[in-house]
């Protein structure tokens, strides 16, 4: 991990207590977007960490995964694939139900977004329990894709989300860890 970059990211994350519900310390990444030079460094940090990975597409999780996800896909010169909440994508979709702390959620991806055998990187802003990234992996594998790895801006270490993902890919990149 690049400690200098990690510290710069942390300095520009705003902690919001009890959002969106009581007991959650929400990591607000929007202050980072006000700093174009830091955004460039973050993008370069991802690219450097992924330099040995074979990536054919970047799948990004709605909605905060879209911000750096599109930049990352463009920089890697590979397709950007949006994974969205149920009912948001206009064309035919593949969907996957997954468990959240309270109840279930459904995520969707366009049915033709992935070509079988493609190596897909999954990107999101935060890795917490790992449930969301795990569900995204299952959706991509359902479409015939391979998981090339994971790239997160930050992870919440004590929740051990990486343990849920390691059996799929050990290529788990996080630029800052709490
Ligand atoms: P999880 O499935 O528990 O790993 O949660 C990851 C998803 O929830 C990501 O899409 C994050 O954007 C969001 N998330 C979870 N915990 C937080 C947090 N403390 N602050 C900001 N976003 C979070």
PDB file of C-alpha atoms and ligand atoms in Angstrom:
ATOM      1  CA  UNK A   1       0.000   0.000   0.000  1.00  0.00           C
ATOM      2  CA  UNK A   2       1.211   3.516  -0.856  1.00  0.00           C
ATOM      3  CA  UNK A   3       1.140   5.113   2.620  1.00  0.00           C
ATOM      4  CA  UNK A   4       1.329   8.712   1.387  1.00  0.00           C
ATOM      5  CA  UNK A   5      -1.626   8.237  -0.953  1.00  0.00           C
ATOM      6  CA  UNK A   6      -3.488   6.332   1.739  1.00  0.00           C
ATOM      7  CA  UNK A   7      -3.051   9.222   4.201  1.00  0.00           C
ATOM      8  CA  UNK A   8      -4.150  11.800   1.603  1.00  0.00           C
ATOM      9  CA  UNK A   9      -7.301   9.781   0.915  1.00  0.00           C
ATOM     10  CA  UNK A  10      -8.078   9.474   4.624  1.00  0.00           C
ATOM     11  CA  UNK A  11      -7.545  13.195   5.186  1.00  0.00           C
ATOM     12  CA  UNK A  12     -10.250  13.872   2.613  1.00  0.00           C
ATOM     13  CA  UNK A  13     -12.871  11.418   3.748  1.00  0.00           C
ATOM     14  CA  UNK A  14     -15.616  12.835   5.917  1.00  0.00           C
ATOM     15  CA  UNK A  15     -17.008  10.594   8.634  1.00  0.00           C
ATOM     16  CA  UNK A  16     -20.761  10.881   9.099  1.00  0.00           C
ATOM     17  CA  UNK A  17     -22.037   9.235  12.251  1.00  0.00           C
ATOM     18  CA  UNK A  18     -25.374   7.357  12.116  1.00  0.00           C
ATOM     19  CA  UNK A  19     -25.895   7.655   8.340  1.00  0.00           C
ATOM     20  CA  UNK A  20     -27.943   6.222   6.660  1.00  0.00           C
ATOM     21  CA  UNK A  21     -29.016   4.632   9.924  1.00  0.00           C
ATOM     22  CA  UNK A  22     -28.044   4.555  13.573  1.00  0.00           C
ATOM     23  CA  UNK A  23     -24.793   2.749  14.360  1.00  0.00           C
ATOM     24  CA  UNK A  24     -23.183   3.232  10.931  1.00  0.00           C
ATOM     25  CA  UNK A  25     -20.130   5.427  10.523  1.00  0.00           C
ATOM     26  CA  UNK A  26     -20.527   6.484   6.912  1.00  0.00           C
ATOM     27  CA  UNK A  27     -17.377   7.210   4.915  1.00  0.00           C
ATOM     28  CA  UNK A  28     -18.265  10.159   2.682  1.00  0.00           C
ATOM     29  CA  UNK A  29     -15.883  10.293  -0.287  1.00  0.00           C
ATOM     30  CA  UNK A  30     -17.339  13.420  -1.907  1.00  0.00           C
ATOM     31  CA  UNK A  31     -14.631  15.798  -0.499  1.00  0.00           C
ATOM     32  CA  UNK A  32     -12.133  13.864  -2.669  1.00  0.00           C
ATOM     33  CA  UNK A  33     -14.028  14.897  -5.806  1.00  0.00           C
ATOM     34  CA  UNK A  34     -13.232  18.542  -5.060  1.00  0.00           C
ATOM     35  CA  UNK A  35      -9.526  17.771  -5.487  1.00  0.00           C
ATOM     36  CA  UNK A  36      -8.723  16.937  -9.114  1.00  0.00           C
ATOM     37  CA  UNK A  37      -5.024  16.287  -8.411  1.00  0.00           C
ATOM     38  CA  UNK A  38      -5.892  13.776  -5.713  1.00  0.00           C
ATOM     39  CA  UNK A  39      -8.372  12.098  -8.101  1.00  0.00           C
ATOM     40  CA  UNK A  40      -5.534  11.745 -10.615  1.00  0.00           C
ATOM     41  CA  UNK A  41      -3.253  10.252  -7.938  1.00  0.00           C
ATOM     42  CA  UNK A  42      -5.983   7.803  -6.937  1.00  0.00           C
ATOM     43  CA  UNK A  43      -6.443   6.721 -10.529  1.00  0.00           C
ATOM     44  CA  UNK A  44      -2.692   6.278 -10.931  1.00  0.00           C
ATOM     45  CA  UNK A  45      -2.593   4.357  -7.629  1.00  0.00           C
ATOM     46  CA  UNK A  46      -5.163   1.903  -8.949  1.00  0.00           C
ATOM     47  CA  UNK A  47      -3.347   1.538 -12.280  1.00  0.00           C
ATOM     48  CA  UNK A  48      -0.023   0.854 -10.566  1.00  0.00           C
ATOM     49  CA  UNK A  49      -1.537  -1.707  -8.206  1.00  0.00           C
ATOM     50  CA  UNK A  50      -3.225  -3.440 -11.146  1.00  0.00           C
ATOM     51  CA  UNK A  51      -0.199  -3.436 -13.433  1.00  0.00           C
ATOM     52  CA  UNK A  52       0.179  -7.232 -13.261  1.00  0.00           C
ATOM     53  CA  UNK A  53      -3.526  -8.007 -13.638  1.00  0.00           C
ATOM     54  CA  UNK A  54      -5.139  -9.101 -16.876  1.00  0.00           C
ATOM     55  CA  UNK A  55      -8.355  -7.082 -17.110  1.00  0.00           C
ATOM     56  CA  UNK A  56     -10.855  -7.175 -19.990  1.00  0.00           C
ATOM     57  CA  UNK A  57     -13.623  -5.130 -18.340  1.00  0.00           C
ATOM     58  CA  UNK A  58     -14.354  -3.158 -15.164  1.00  0.00           C
ATOM     59  CA  UNK A  59     -17.693  -3.822 -13.446  1.00  0.00           C
ATOM     60  CA  UNK A  60     -18.732  -1.081 -11.043  1.00  0.00           C
ATOM     61  CA  UNK A  61     -21.337  -1.076  -8.328  1.00  0.00           C
ATOM     62  CA  UNK A  62     -24.036   1.594  -8.165  1.00  0.00           C
ATOM     63  CA  UNK A  63     -23.627   4.304  -7.389  1.00  0.00           C
ATOM     64  CA  UNK A  64     -20.407   5.341  -5.720  1.00  0.00           C
ATOM     65  CA  UNK A  65     -18.496   2.725  -7.674  1.00  0.00           C
ATOM     66  CA  UNK A  66     -19.300   4.642 -10.851  1.00  0.00           C
ATOM     67  CA  UNK A  67     -17.131   7.688 -10.107  1.00  0.00           C
ATOM     68  CA  UNK A  68     -13.671   6.136 -10.252  1.00  0.00           C
ATOM     69  CA  UNK A  69     -14.924   3.066 -12.113  1.00  0.00           C
ATOM     70  CA  UNK A  70     -15.477   4.918 -15.370  1.00  0.00           C
ATOM     71  CA  UNK A  71     -12.112   6.667 -15.108  1.00  0.00           C
ATOM     72  CA  UNK A  72     -10.438   3.339 -14.396  1.00  0.00           C
ATOM     73  CA  UNK A  73     -12.065   1.583 -17.354  1.00  0.00           C
ATOM     74  CA  UNK A  74     -11.102   4.447 -19.665  1.00  0.00           C
ATOM     75  CA  UNK A  75      -7.509   4.456 -18.439  1.00  0.00           C
ATOM     76  CA  UNK A  76      -7.277   0.655 -18.846  1.00  0.00           C
ATOM     77  CA  UNK A  77      -9.000   1.028 -22.233  1.00  0.00           C
ATOM     78  CA  UNK A  78     -11.566  -1.647 -21.438  1.00  0.00           C
ATOM     79  CA  UNK A  79     -15.383  -1.593 -21.212  1.00  0.00           C
ATOM     80  CA  UNK A  80     -17.154  -0.111 -18.177  1.00  0.00           C
ATOM     81  CA  UNK A  81     -20.003  -2.308 -16.920  1.00  0.00           C
ATOM     82  CA  UNK A  82     -22.590  -0.796 -14.572  1.00  0.00           C
ATOM     83  CA  UNK A  83     -24.117  -3.060 -11.938  1.00  0.00           C
ATOM     84  CA  UNK A  84     -27.296  -1.444 -10.718  1.00  0.00           C
ATOM     85  CA  UNK A  85     -30.202  -1.820  -8.351  1.00  0.00           C
ATOM     86  CA  UNK A  86     -33.296  -3.597  -9.610  1.00  0.00           C
ATOM     87  CA  UNK A  87     -35.314  -1.800 -12.272  1.00  0.00           C
ATOM     88  CA  UNK A  88     -32.726   0.825 -13.254  1.00  0.00           C
ATOM     89  CA  UNK A  89     -31.205  -0.747 -16.371  1.00  0.00           C
ATOM     90  CA  UNK A  90     -33.302  -0.353 -19.521  1.00  0.00           C
ATOM     91  CA  UNK A  91     -32.386  -3.498 -21.496  1.00  0.00           C
ATOM     92  CA  UNK A  92     -32.704  -7.220 -20.636  1.00  0.00           C
ATOM     93  CA  UNK A  93     -30.867  -8.038 -17.435  1.00  0.00           C
ATOM     94  CA  UNK A  94     -29.361 -10.839 -15.411  1.00  0.00           C
ATOM     95  CA  UNK A  95     -30.174 -10.423 -11.744  1.00  0.00           C
ATOM     96  CA  UNK A  96     -29.026 -11.717  -8.404  1.00  0.00           C
ATOM     97  CA  UNK A  97     -30.681 -11.553  -4.995  1.00  0.00           C
ATOM     98  CA  UNK A  98     -28.416 -11.109  -2.010  1.00  0.00           C
ATOM     99  CA  UNK A  99     -28.795 -10.775   1.732  1.00  0.00           C
ATOM    100  CA  UNK A 100     -28.310  -7.502   3.528  1.00  0.00           C
ATOM    101  CA  UNK A 101     -28.374  -6.906   7.261  1.00  0.00           C
ATOM    102  CA  UNK A 102     -32.121  -6.317   6.993  1.00  0.00           C
ATOM    103  CA  UNK A 103     -33.859  -8.167   4.157  1.00  0.00           C
ATOM    104  CA  UNK A 104     -32.718  -8.871   0.622  1.00  0.00           C
ATOM    105  CA  UNK A 105     -31.609  -6.683  -2.301  1.00  0.00           C
ATOM    106  CA  UNK A 106     -31.406  -7.380  -6.015  1.00  0.00           C
ATOM    107  CA  UNK A 107     -28.614  -6.249  -8.311  1.00  0.00           C
ATOM    108  CA  UNK A 108     -28.764  -6.327 -12.093  1.00  0.00           C
ATOM    109  CA  UNK A 109     -26.464  -6.184 -15.090  1.00  0.00           C
ATOM    110  CA  UNK A 110     -27.286  -6.064 -18.793  1.00  0.00           C
ATOM    111  CA  UNK A 111     -27.447  -9.569 -20.199  1.00  0.00           C
ATOM    112  CA  UNK A 112     -24.893  -8.817 -22.937  1.00  0.00           C
ATOM    113  CA  UNK A 113     -22.500  -6.751 -20.810  1.00  0.00           C
ATOM    114  CA  UNK A 114     -19.978  -9.557 -20.408  1.00  0.00           C
ATOM    115  CA  UNK A 115     -18.613 -11.962 -22.978  1.00  0.00           C
ATOM    116  CA  UNK A 116     -17.976 -15.446 -21.546  1.00  0.00           C
ATOM    117  CA  UNK A 117     -14.360 -15.861 -20.495  1.00  0.00           C
ATOM    118  CA  UNK A 118     -13.691 -12.153 -19.978  1.00  0.00           C
ATOM    119  CA  UNK A 119     -11.568 -11.232 -16.961  1.00  0.00           C
ATOM    120  CA  UNK A 120     -13.582  -8.702 -15.007  1.00  0.00           C
ATOM    121  CA  UNK A 121     -12.306  -6.369 -12.313  1.00  0.00           C
ATOM    122  CA  UNK A 122     -14.909  -5.366  -9.716  1.00  0.00           C
ATOM    123  CA  UNK A 123     -14.725  -1.826  -8.384  1.00  0.00           C
ATOM    124  CA  UNK A 124     -16.581  -0.077  -5.569  1.00  0.00           C
ATOM    125  CA  UNK A 125     -15.790   2.787  -3.216  1.00  0.00           C
ATOM    126  CA  UNK A 126     -15.930   0.919   0.104  1.00  0.00           C
ATOM    127  CA  UNK A 127     -15.350  -2.708   1.101  1.00  0.00           C
ATOM    128  CA  UNK A 128     -17.232  -3.272   4.367  1.00  0.00           C
ATOM    129  CA  UNK A 129     -18.647  -6.782   5.052  1.00  0.00           C
ATOM    130  CA  UNK A 130     -17.930  -7.861   1.472  1.00  0.00           C
ATOM    131  CA  UNK A 131     -21.535  -8.948   0.800  1.00  0.00           C
ATOM    132  CA  UNK A 132     -22.036  -6.505  -2.075  1.00  0.00           C
ATOM    133  CA  UNK A 133     -18.788  -7.381  -3.862  1.00  0.00           C
ATOM    134  CA  UNK A 134     -19.479 -11.081  -3.350  1.00  0.00           C
ATOM    135  CA  UNK A 135     -22.928 -10.719  -4.951  1.00  0.00           C
ATOM    136  CA  UNK A 136     -21.417  -8.756  -7.861  1.00  0.00           C
ATOM    137  CA  UNK A 137     -18.892 -11.588  -8.329  1.00  0.00           C
ATOM    138  CA  UNK A 138     -21.678 -14.160  -8.451  1.00  0.00           C
ATOM    139  CA  UNK A 139     -23.576 -12.090 -11.006  1.00  0.00           C
ATOM    140  CA  UNK A 140     -20.499 -11.798 -13.240  1.00  0.00           C
ATOM    141  CA  UNK A 141     -19.711 -15.504 -12.930  1.00  0.00           C
ATOM    142  CA  UNK A 142     -23.349 -16.263 -13.800  1.00  0.00           C
ATOM    143  CA  UNK A 143     -22.732 -14.377 -17.067  1.00  0.00           C
ATOM    144  CA  UNK A 144     -19.624 -16.502 -17.740  1.00  0.00           C
ATOM    145  CA  UNK A 145     -17.037 -13.942 -16.661  1.00  0.00           C
ATOM    146  CA  UNK A 146     -13.926 -14.608 -14.535  1.00  0.00           C
ATOM    147  CA  UNK A 147     -13.104 -12.390 -11.580  1.00  0.00           C
ATOM    148  CA  UNK A 148      -9.770 -10.691 -12.287  1.00  0.00           C
ATOM    149  CA  UNK A 149      -9.751  -9.041  -8.859  1.00  0.00           C
ATOM    150  CA  UNK A 150     -11.218  -6.249  -6.765  1.00  0.00           C
ATOM    151  CA  UNK A 151     -10.281  -2.587  -6.454  1.00  0.00           C
ATOM    152  CA  UNK A 152     -11.664  -0.476  -3.589  1.00  0.00           C
ATOM    153  CA  UNK A 153     -10.862   3.054  -2.602  1.00  0.00           C
ATOM    154  CA  UNK A 154     -11.040   2.043   1.056  1.00  0.00           C
ATOM    155  CA  UNK A 155     -11.822  -0.902   3.250  1.00  0.00           C
ATOM    156  CA  UNK A 156     -13.074  -1.242   6.800  1.00  0.00           C
ATOM    157  CA  UNK A 157     -10.571  -3.818   8.085  1.00  0.00           C
ATOM    158  CA  UNK A 158     -12.328  -5.101  11.184  1.00  0.00           C
ATOM    159  CA  UNK A 159     -15.346  -6.213   9.128  1.00  0.00           C
ATOM    160  CA  UNK A 160     -13.037  -8.630   7.263  1.00  0.00           C
ATOM    161  CA  UNK A 161     -14.844  -8.297   3.939  1.00  0.00           C
ATOM    162  CA  UNK A 162     -11.736  -9.586   2.183  1.00  0.00           C
ATOM    163  CA  UNK A 163     -12.280 -13.006   3.780  1.00  0.00           C
ATOM    164  CA  UNK A 164     -15.550 -13.321   1.827  1.00  0.00           C
ATOM    165  CA  UNK A 165     -13.769 -12.582  -1.446  1.00  0.00           C
ATOM    166  CA  UNK A 166     -10.424 -14.354  -1.103  1.00  0.00           C
ATOM    167  CA  UNK A 167     -11.687 -17.706  -2.304  1.00  0.00           C
ATOM    168  CA  UNK A 168     -12.806 -16.046  -5.573  1.00  0.00           C
ATOM    169  CA  UNK A 169      -9.699 -13.898  -6.129  1.00  0.00           C
ATOM    170  CA  UNK A 170      -6.800 -12.962  -3.891  1.00  0.00           C
ATOM    171  CA  UNK A 171      -6.180  -9.899  -6.017  1.00  0.00           C
ATOM    172  CA  UNK A 172      -7.896  -7.464  -3.630  1.00  0.00           C
ATOM    173  CA  UNK A 173      -6.634  -3.897  -3.889  1.00  0.00           C
ATOM    174  CA  UNK A 174      -7.543  -1.208  -1.433  1.00  0.00           C
ATOM    175  CA  UNK A 175      -5.892   2.208  -1.454  1.00  0.00           C
ATOM    176  CA  UNK A 176      -6.692   3.069   2.174  1.00  0.00           C
ATOM    177  CA  UNK A 177      -7.682   0.919   5.123  1.00  0.00           C
ATOM    178  CA  UNK A 178      -9.456   1.689   8.387  1.00  0.00           C
TER     179      UNK A 178
HETATM  180  P1  LIG B   1     -20.619  -4.374   2.147  1.00  0.00           P
HETATM  181  O1  LIG B   1     -21.519  -5.186   1.253  1.00  0.00           O
HETATM  182  O2  LIG B   1     -20.949  -4.525   3.597  1.00  0.00           O
HETATM  183  O3  LIG B   1     -19.152  -4.645   1.869  1.00  0.00           O
HETATM  184  O4  LIG B   1     -20.886  -2.851   1.834  1.00  0.00           O
HETATM  185  C1  LIG B   1     -20.353  -2.279   0.715  1.00  0.00           C
HETATM  186  C2  LIG B   1     -21.322  -1.340   0.034  1.00  0.00           C
HETATM  187  O5  LIG B   1     -22.027  -0.535   0.969  1.00  0.00           O
HETATM  188  C3  LIG B   1     -20.588  -0.390  -0.869  1.00  0.00           C
HETATM  189  O6  LIG B   1     -21.364  -0.193  -2.045  1.00  0.00           O
HETATM  190  C4  LIG B   1     -20.436   0.884  -0.057  1.00  0.00           C
HETATM  191  O7  LIG B   1     -20.637   2.021  -0.871  1.00  0.00           O
HETATM  192  C5  LIG B   1     -21.497   0.770   1.011  1.00  0.00           C
HETATM  193  N1  LIG B   1     -20.969   0.970   2.367  1.00  0.00           N
HETATM  194  C6  LIG B   1     -20.910   0.029   3.339  1.00  0.00           C
HETATM  195  N2  LIG B   1     -20.433   0.521   4.479  1.00  0.00           N
HETATM  196  C7  LIG B   1     -20.167   1.831   4.227  1.00  0.00           C
HETATM  197  C8  LIG B   1     -19.628   2.895   5.018  1.00  0.00           C
HETATM  198  N3  LIG B   1     -19.292   2.735   6.309  1.00  0.00           N
HETATM  199  N4  LIG B   1     -19.479   4.100   4.441  1.00  0.00           N
HETATM  200  C9  LIG B   1     -19.817   4.275   3.134  1.00  0.00           C
HETATM  201  N5  LIG B   1     -20.334   3.324   2.349  1.00  0.00           N
HETATM  202  C10 LIG B   1     -20.510   2.106   2.879  1.00  0.00           C
END
